[in-house]
Coordinates of C-alpha atoms in Angstrom, one line a residue:
X250 CA 59.0 112.0 114.9
X251 CA 61.0 109.4 116.9
X252 CA 59.8 105.8 117.6
X253 CA 61.3 104.7 121.0
X254 CA 63.5 101.8 121.0
X255 CA 65.0 99.3 123.4
X256 CA 68.4 100.8 122.7
X257 CA 67.3 104.2 123.2
X258 CA 65.5 103.4 126.4
X259 CA 68.5 101.6 127.8
X260 CA 70.6 104.7 127.0
X261 CA 68.4 107.1 129.1
X262 CA 68.0 105.0 132.2
X263 CA 69.4 106.6 135.0
X264 CA 72.6 105.2 136.7
X265 CA 72.5 103.1 140.1
X266 CA 75.8 103.8 141.8
X267 CA 77.0 101.5 144.5
X268 CA 77.7 104.3 146.7
X269 CA 74.3 105.5 147.5
X270 CA 71.4 105.9 149.7
X271 CA 67.8 106.3 149.5
X272 CA 67.9 110.1 148.8
X273 CA 70.5 109.4 146.1
X274 CA 67.5 108.2 144.1
X275 CA 65.1 111.0 144.9
X276 CA 61.8 111.7 146.9
X277 CA 58.5 111.6 145.2
X278 CA 55.5 113.6 146.8
X279 CA 52.3 111.9 145.7
X280 CA 49.2 114.1 146.2
X281 CA 46.7 111.6 145.3
X282 CA 43.5 109.4 146.5
X283 CA 40.1 110.1 148.0
X284 CA 37.4 108.3 149.6
X285 CA 36.3 106.3 146.6
X286 CA 39.6 106.1 144.9
X287 CA 42.0 104.7 147.5
X288 CA 43.6 102.2 145.1
X289 CA 44.8 105.1 142.7
X290 CA 47.0 106.5 145.6
X291 CA 48.4 103.0 146.1
X292 CA 49.2 102.2 142.4
X293 CA 50.8 105.7 141.6
X294 CA 52.8 105.4 145.0
X295 CA 54.3 102.1 144.6
X296 CA 55.1 102.4 140.9
X297 CA 57.4 105.1 141.7
X298 CA 59.4 102.8 144.0
X299 CA 59.3 100.0 141.5
X300 CA 61.3 102.2 138.7
X301 CA 63.9 103.0 141.3
X302 CA 62.7 106.0 143.4
X303 CA 64.3 106.1 146.8
X304 CA 61.5 107.3 148.8
X305 CA 57.7 108.2 148.2
X306 CA 55.5 110.2 150.5
X307 CA 51.7 110.0 149.8
X308 CA 49.9 113.0 151.0
X309 CA 46.1 112.6 151.2
X310 CA 43.1 112.3 153.5
X311 CA 43.6 110.3 156.8
X312 CA 41.3 107.4 155.5
X313 CA 43.3 106.9 152.2
X314 CA 46.7 107.0 154.3
X315 CA 45.2 104.4 156.7
X316 CA 44.1 102.0 153.6
X317 CA 47.4 102.4 151.9
X318 CA 49.4 101.8 155.1
X319 CA 47.3 98.6 155.5
X320 CA 48.3 97.4 152.1
X321 CA 52.1 97.9 151.9
X322 CA 54.6 99.0 154.6
X323 CA 56.7 100.7 151.7
X324 CA 55.0 103.9 151.3
X325 CA 55.3 106.8 154.0
X326 CA 52.0 108.6 154.5
X327 CA 51.2 112.2 155.2
X328 CA 47.6 112.8 156.4
X329 CA 46.3 116.3 155.2
X330 CA 43.7 118.3 157.0
X331 CA 40.1 117.8 155.7
X332 CA 37.0 119.8 156.0
X333 CA 35.1 119.6 159.4
X334 CA 31.7 117.8 159.3
X335 CA 30.2 121.3 159.7
X336 CA 31.8 122.6 156.5
X337 CA 30.9 119.8 154.5
X338 CA 27.4 120.0 155.8
X339 CA 27.2 123.6 154.9
X340 CA 28.5 123.1 151.5
X341 CA 25.8 120.4 151.0
X342 CA 23.2 122.7 152.2
X343 CA 24.5 125.4 149.9
X344 CA 24.0 123.3 147.0
X345 CA 20.7 122.3 148.3
X346 CA 21.2 118.5 147.9
X347 CA 18.3 116.3 148.6
X348 CA 18.7 113.8 151.3
X349 CA 18.9 110.8 148.9
X350 CA 22.2 112.7 147.5
X351 CA 23.7 113.2 150.6
X352 CA 26.1 110.2 150.0
X353 CA 27.9 112.2 147.2
X354 CA 29.5 114.6 149.7
X355 CA 32.9 113.3 150.5
X356 CA 33.5 113.8 154.2
X357 CA 37.2 113.5 153.7
X358 CA 37.4 116.5 151.4
X359 CA 40.7 118.1 151.7
X360 CA 40.9 121.7 153.4
X361 CA 42.5 124.4 151.3
X362 CA 44.5 125.1 154.4
X363 CA 46.2 121.7 153.9
X364 CA 48.4 123.4 151.5
X365 CA 50.0 125.1 154.3
X366 CA 50.8 121.7 155.7
X367 CA 52.4 120.6 152.5
X368 CA 54.9 123.6 152.2
X369 CA 57.8 121.8 153.7
X370 CA 57.1 118.5 151.7
X371 CA 57.0 120.6 148.4
X372 CA 60.3 121.9 149.1
X373 CA 61.9 118.4 150.2
X374 CA 60.6 116.6 147.2
X375 CA 62.5 115.8 144.1
X376 CA 59.5 115.4 142.1
X377 CA 55.6 115.9 142.7
X378 CA 52.7 114.0 141.2
X379 CA 49.3 115.4 141.5
X380 CA 45.8 114.0 140.7
X381 CA 45.7 110.1 140.7
X382 CA 42.2 109.5 142.4
X383 CA 42.1 112.9 143.9
X384 CA 38.4 113.4 143.0
X385 CA 38.5 116.9 141.9
X386 CA 36.6 116.7 138.9
X387 CA 33.1 116.1 140.3
X388 CA 30.4 118.8 139.6
X389 CA 32.8 121.4 138.2
X390 CA 29.9 123.2 136.6
X391 CA 28.0 123.7 140.0
X392 CA 29.9 126.4 141.7
X393 CA 28.7 128.8 144.4
X394 CA 30.2 132.3 143.9
X395 CA 31.1 133.6 147.3
X396 CA 31.4 137.3 147.2
X397 CA 31.7 138.1 150.8
X398 CA 32.0 136.1 154.1
X399 CA 31.0 138.6 156.7
X400 CA 28.2 138.7 159.2
X401 CA 26.3 139.9 156.1
X402 CA 26.7 137.4 153.1
X403 CA 25.6 137.6 149.6
X404 CA 25.4 134.6 147.4
X405 CA 25.2 134.2 143.7
X406 CA 24.6 130.8 142.4
X407 CA 25.6 129.4 139.2
X408 CA 22.6 129.5 136.7
X409 CA 23.7 125.9 135.7
X410 CA 22.8 124.8 139.3
X411 CA 19.5 126.6 139.9
X412 CA 19.2 130.5 140.0
X413 CA 15.8 130.5 141.6
X414 CA 17.4 129.0 145.0
X415 CA 19.7 132.0 145.7
X416 CA 17.5 133.5 148.4
X417 CA 17.1 130.1 150.4
X418 CA 20.9 129.3 149.9
X419 CA 21.8 132.8 151.2
X420 CA 19.5 132.3 154.1
X421 CA 20.8 128.9 155.1
X422 CA 24.6 130.3 154.9
X423 CA 23.7 133.4 156.9
X424 CA 22.3 131.2 159.8
X425 CA 25.4 128.9 159.4
X426 CA 27.8 132.0 159.7
X427 CA 25.7 133.6 162.7
X428 CA 26.1 130.5 164.7
X429 CA 28.5 129.9 167.6
X430 CA 30.7 128.0 165.2
X431 CA 31.1 130.6 162.4
X432 CA 34.6 131.1 163.0
X433 CA 35.2 127.2 162.2
X434 CA 33.0 127.5 159.2
X435 CA 35.1 130.5 157.9
X436 CA 38.4 128.8 158.5
X437 CA 37.4 125.8 156.5
X438 CA 36.0 127.7 153.4
X439 CA 38.5 127.8 150.6
X440 CA 40.6 131.0 150.6
X441 CA 42.4 131.1 147.3
X442 CA 42.8 133.5 144.5
X443 CA 42.0 132.6 140.9
X444 CA 44.0 134.5 138.1
X445 CA 41.7 135.7 135.5
X446 CA 43.1 137.8 132.9
X447 CA 46.3 138.2 134.8
X448 CA 44.3 139.9 137.7
X449 CA 43.3 138.5 141.2
X450 CA 39.6 137.5 140.8
X451 CA 37.5 139.2 143.5
X452 CA 35.2 136.0 143.9
X453 CA 35.8 132.6 145.4
X454 CA 34.2 129.6 143.7
X455 CA 33.1 127.1 146.2
X456 CA 32.1 123.7 144.7
X457 CA 29.6 121.7 146.6
X458 CA 32.0 118.6 146.9
X459 CA 35.3 117.5 145.9
X460 CA 38.8 118.9 146.3
X461 CA 38.4 121.9 144.1
X462 CA 39.2 124.5 146.6
X463 CA 42.4 122.4 147.7
X464 CA 43.5 122.2 144.2
X465 CA 43.1 126.0 143.7
X466 CA 45.4 126.6 146.7
X467 CA 47.7 124.1 145.4
X468 CA 48.1 125.3 142.0
X469 CA 48.7 128.7 143.2
X470 CA 51.2 127.5 145.7
X471 CA 53.4 125.6 143.0
X472 CA 53.2 128.3 140.2
X473 CA 56.9 128.9 140.6
X474 CA 58.1 125.4 141.5
X475 CA 61.3 124.3 140.0
X476 CA 60.7 120.6 140.6
X477 CA 59.1 118.3 138.0
X478 CA 55.6 118.3 138.5
X479 CA 53.2 115.5 137.0
X480 CA 49.5 116.3 136.6
X481 CA 47.1 113.3 136.1
X482 CA 43.5 112.4 136.0
X483 CA 41.3 114.8 137.9
X484 CA 44.0 117.3 138.1
X485 CA 43.6 117.7 134.2
X486 CA 39.8 117.8 134.6
X487 CA 40.3 120.8 137.1
X488 CA 42.6 122.6 134.9
X489 CA 40.2 122.3 132.0
X490 CA 37.5 123.6 134.0
X491 CA 39.9 126.6 134.7
X492 CA 40.7 127.1 131.0
X493 CA 37.0 126.5 129.9
X494 CA 34.8 127.8 132.5
X495 CA 31.0 127.7 132.3
X496 CA 29.3 130.8 130.7
X497 CA 29.0 133.2 133.8
X498 CA 32.6 133.1 134.3
X499 CA 35.3 134.6 131.9
X500 CA 38.5 133.0 130.5
X501 CA 41.0 132.1 133.0
X502 CA 44.8 132.1 132.6
X503 CA 46.5 128.8 133.7
X504 CA 50.2 128.8 134.3
X505 CA 51.9 125.4 135.1
X506 CA 55.3 125.1 136.6
X507 CA 58.2 124.9 134.1
X508 CA 59.1 121.5 134.4
X509 CA 55.6 120.0 134.3
X510 CA 54.2 116.9 132.5
X511 CA 50.5 116.1 131.8
X512 CA 49.3 112.6 131.1
X513 CA 46.0 113.0 129.5
X514 CA 44.0 110.2 127.7
X515 CA 42.1 111.7 124.7
X516 CA 39.0 112.7 126.4
X517 CA 41.1 114.7 129.0
X518 CA 43.1 116.5 126.2
X519 CA 40.1 117.1 124.2
X520 CA 38.6 119.0 127.4
X521 CA 41.9 120.9 127.8
X522 CA 41.7 122.1 124.2
X523 CA 37.9 122.6 124.3
X524 CA 37.4 120.3 121.1
X525 CA 35.9 116.9 120.4
X526 CA 37.6 113.8 120.8
X527 CA 37.0 112.4 117.2
X528 CA 38.8 115.3 115.6
X529 CA 41.6 115.0 118.1
X530 CA 42.1 111.4 117.4
X531 CA 42.5 111.9 113.7
X532 CA 45.7 114.2 114.3
X533 CA 46.9 112.9 117.7
X534 CA 50.6 114.3 117.1
X535 CA 49.4 117.7 116.0
X536 CA 47.1 118.3 119.0
X537 CA 49.5 116.9 121.6
X538 CA 52.3 119.4 120.1
X539 CA 49.7 122.2 120.3
X540 CA 48.7 121.4 123.9
X541 CA 52.4 121.2 124.8
X542 CA 52.9 124.7 123.3
X543 CA 50.0 126.2 124.7
X544 CA 50.4 125.1 128.2
X545 CA 54.1 125.1 128.1
X546 CA 54.3 121.5 129.2
X547 CA 55.3 117.9 128.2
X548 CA 52.3 116.1 127.0
X549 CA 51.9 112.4 127.4
X550 CA 48.8 111.6 125.0
X551 CA 47.8 108.2 126.2
X552 CA 46.4 105.5 123.8
X553 CA 47.6 103.1 121.2
X554 CA 51.2 104.5 120.1
X555 CA 51.3 106.9 122.9
X556 CA 52.6 110.4 121.9
X557 CA 55.2 112.1 124.0
X558 CA 56.2 115.8 123.2
X559 CA 57.5 118.8 124.3
X560 CA 56.0 120.8 121.6
X561 CA 59.0 120.4 119.3
X562 CA 60.4 116.8 119.6
X563 CA 57.6 114.0 119.3
X564 CA 58.2 110.4 120.5
X565 CA 56.0 107.4 119.4
X566 CA 55.9 104.6 121.9
X567 CA 55.4 101.1 120.2
X568 CA 54.8 99.1 123.3
X569 CA 51.6 98.0 125.1
X570 CA 48.3 96.3 124.4
X571 CA 44.8 96.1 125.3
X572 CA 45.5 94.6 128.8
X573 CA 46.5 98.2 129.8
X574 CA 42.9 99.4 128.9
X575 CA 41.9 99.0 132.5
X576 CA 41.2 101.1 135.5
X577 CA 44.3 101.9 137.4
X578 CA 46.9 101.4 134.8
X579 CA 47.1 105.2 134.1
X580 CA 48.0 105.6 137.9
X581 CA 50.8 103.2 137.7
X582 CA 52.0 105.2 134.6
X583 CA 52.0 108.5 136.6
X584 CA 54.0 106.9 139.4
X585 CA 56.6 105.5 136.9
X586 CA 57.1 109.0 135.4
X587 CA 57.3 110.7 138.8
X588 CA 59.8 108.0 139.9
X589 CA 62.2 108.6 137.0
X590 CA 62.0 112.5 137.6
X591 CA 62.8 112.1 141.1
X592 CA 66.0 110.3 140.1
X593 CA 67.1 113.2 138.1
X594 CA 65.9 112.4 134.6
X595 CA 64.9 115.1 132.5
X596 CA 61.0 115.4 132.1
X597 CA 61.0 114.5 128.5
X598 CA 63.0 111.7 129.2
X599 CA 61.3 110.4 132.2
X600 CA 58.1 110.6 130.1
X601 CA 59.6 108.5 127.6
X602 CA 61.2 105.9 130.1
X603 CA 57.8 105.6 131.9
X604 CA 55.7 105.1 128.7
X605 CA 57.9 102.5 127.0
X606 CA 58.5 100.5 130.2
X607 CA 54.7 100.7 131.2
X608 CA 53.9 99.2 127.9
X609 CA 56.6 96.7 127.9
X610 CA 55.5 95.6 131.5
X611 CA 52.0 95.1 129.9
X612 CA 53.3 93.1 127.2
X613 CA 55.1 90.6 129.5
X614 CA 52.3 90.5 132.1
X615 CA 49.8 89.6 129.1
X616 CA 52.1 86.9 127.9
X617 CA 51.6 85.2 131.6
X618 CA 48.2 86.5 132.5
X619 CA 46.3 87.1 129.0
X620 CA 45.2 90.5 127.8
X621 CA 41.9 89.8 129.6
X622 CA 43.1 89.0 133.1
X623 CA 45.9 91.1 133.8
X624 CA 45.0 93.7 136.7
X625 CA 46.7 97.3 137.2
X626 CA 48.0 95.8 140.6
X627 CA 49.6 92.8 138.5
X628 CA 51.4 95.5 136.4
X629 CA 53.5 96.5 139.5
X630 CA 55.0 93.0 139.5
X631 CA 56.1 93.2 135.9
X632 CA 57.8 96.7 136.0
X633 CA 61.1 95.0 137.4
X634 CA 60.8 92.4 134.5
X635 CA 60.5 95.2 131.8
X636 CA 63.6 96.8 133.4
X637 CA 65.6 93.5 133.2
X638 CA 64.5 93.1 129.6
X639 CA 65.9 96.7 128.8
X640 CA 69.2 96.0 130.9
X641 CA 69.8 92.8 129.1
X642 CA 70.4 94.1 125.6

């Protein structure tokens, strides 16, 4: 076990050569944000620039891209394809949502086909971050199992949703698919394979809302990615659902890219390990190492004295305070780690740099603003001050 120090952090800061250009310091592709979590996309994108990344592209729905562009000129945006209104309406009817619940269907749900748009960006990026505000953790227990999308369609509904509605749902979907617009609906339904027991799964799970279909396709696309990939927030919730699916579905094998980093808080790590939070908190280092080994990833277990581990080496962070216990600060951390990865820092060192400087920025901000009053957006302005404090020693 190693406790991070100012001297160690200074020793692993990436160099800033004078003879350089923006791509010298890397390109972060940040896949983040959704209709109700646009701030997460902003915070996780801008913080990557604040630690020195040369270029950040935010890939998200058109509304998120528009919102972030209105807030800052520093982020390049890339609008992704979304499900058509017909498809969203059909998914809503499939889940048999009541009219009063209609607002929970996100009309900016990303299409799984948006992954095809991302292929060039995934190749160009130096580091990839996924999940901040992506809103893919909703209704993960309410999936529709589509076994055929033909003129004849059979539908099995997860018993946790409502088994007795199967016949009605099948009738509704057949009606949609037999309409003049059935080709549009078919093109928008998630087409992606799930790896179950190392074999392609014959069924497709279509959630009633959220970006689950998109994340399935994206996870398959980046299986062999050699760039650092940082998974945060709802990306972790979705991975935990794959690892621990509801009763009707068997166990699932999840393979993360070789240079991956996950940034869970205790509840998210407990979901990944399928255990209770209280037990996890009694042995934070042990369970962080266990998750790192099981998932072949670097784990950043957030909280007081954040634990960073690759399954062998363990680092403990001494910086930070209760000001960081506020919505959005985790998105800032994700951006900081991805920004260091983009500059060529190894994933384990990038995690150490991001966590230490994140906490140090929180300490400096709290001196000016108090632990009560600091906001996640304030933290962005204190990242450079934290770096200056490290460079000054």
